[in-house]
């Protein structure tokens, strides 16, 4: 009896699933904590996956 497999995730090809990154600005506040900004992948908008219809459109 075969085991059913789950469909593979539709990982964004631009960010490889790492959709959000925290980037330090280099400065610190008065408590010594670093200031960071969040950058999202512009293709998947921070989701890490792409819809199937967008993936099919990219192949055409």
Coordinates of C-alpha atoms in Angstrom, one line a residue:
X1 CA 0.0 0.0 0.0
X2 CA 1.5 3.3 -1.0
X3 CA 1.7 6.3 1.2
X4 CA 0.1 9.5 0.0
X5 CA 2.5 12.3 -0.4
X6 CA 1.6 16.0 0.2
X7 CA 2.1 18.3 -2.7
X8 CA 5.3 20.2 -2.7
X9 CA 5.3 23.8 -1.5
X10 CA 5.3 26.5 -4.2
X11 CA 8.4 28.2 -3.0
X12 CA 9.1 31.7 -4.4
X13 CA 11.9 31.4 -7.0
X14 CA 13.2 34.9 -6.2
X15 CA 13.8 34.4 -2.4
X16 CA 13.9 30.6 -2.1
X17 CA 11.3 30.8 0.7
X18 CA 13.3 33.3 2.8
X19 CA 10.8 36.1 2.2
X20 CA 11.7 38.5 5.0
X21 CA 15.1 39.7 6.2
X22 CA 16.0 41.9 9.1
X23 CA 18.7 44.4 8.2
X24 CA 20.6 46.4 10.8
X25 CA 21.1 50.1 10.1
X26 CA 24.3 50.2 12.0
X27 CA 23.1 52.6 14.7
X28 CA 22.1 51.9 18.3
X29 CA 19.5 53.5 20.5
X30 CA 20.2 54.9 24.0
X31 CA 19.7 51.4 25.5
X32 CA 22.3 49.8 23.3
X33 CA 19.9 48.0 21.0
X34 CA 20.5 47.9 17.3
X35 CA 18.0 49.5 14.9
X36 CA 16.7 47.1 12.3
X37 CA 14.5 47.4 9.3
X38 CA 12.5 44.6 7.7
X39 CA 12.8 43.9 4.0
X40 CA 10.2 41.8 2.2
X41 CA 10.7 40.0 -1.1
X42 CA 9.0 42.1 -3.8
X43 CA 7.8 39.1 -5.8
X44 CA 5.9 37.3 -3.0
X45 CA 5.4 40.2 -0.7
X46 CA 6.9 38.4 2.3
X47 CA 4.8 35.2 1.9
X48 CA 7.6 32.9 0.8
X49 CA 5.3 31.1 -1.6
X50 CA 3.7 32.0 -4.9
X51 CA 0.1 31.1 -6.1
X52 CA -0.1 28.3 -8.7
X53 CA -1.6 30.7 -11.3
X54 CA 1.3 33.1 -10.9
X55 CA 3.8 30.2 -11.3
X56 CA 2.1 29.0 -14.4
X57 CA 2.1 32.5 -15.9
X58 CA 5.8 32.9 -15.2
X59 CA 6.5 29.7 -17.3
X60 CA 4.7 30.9 -20.4

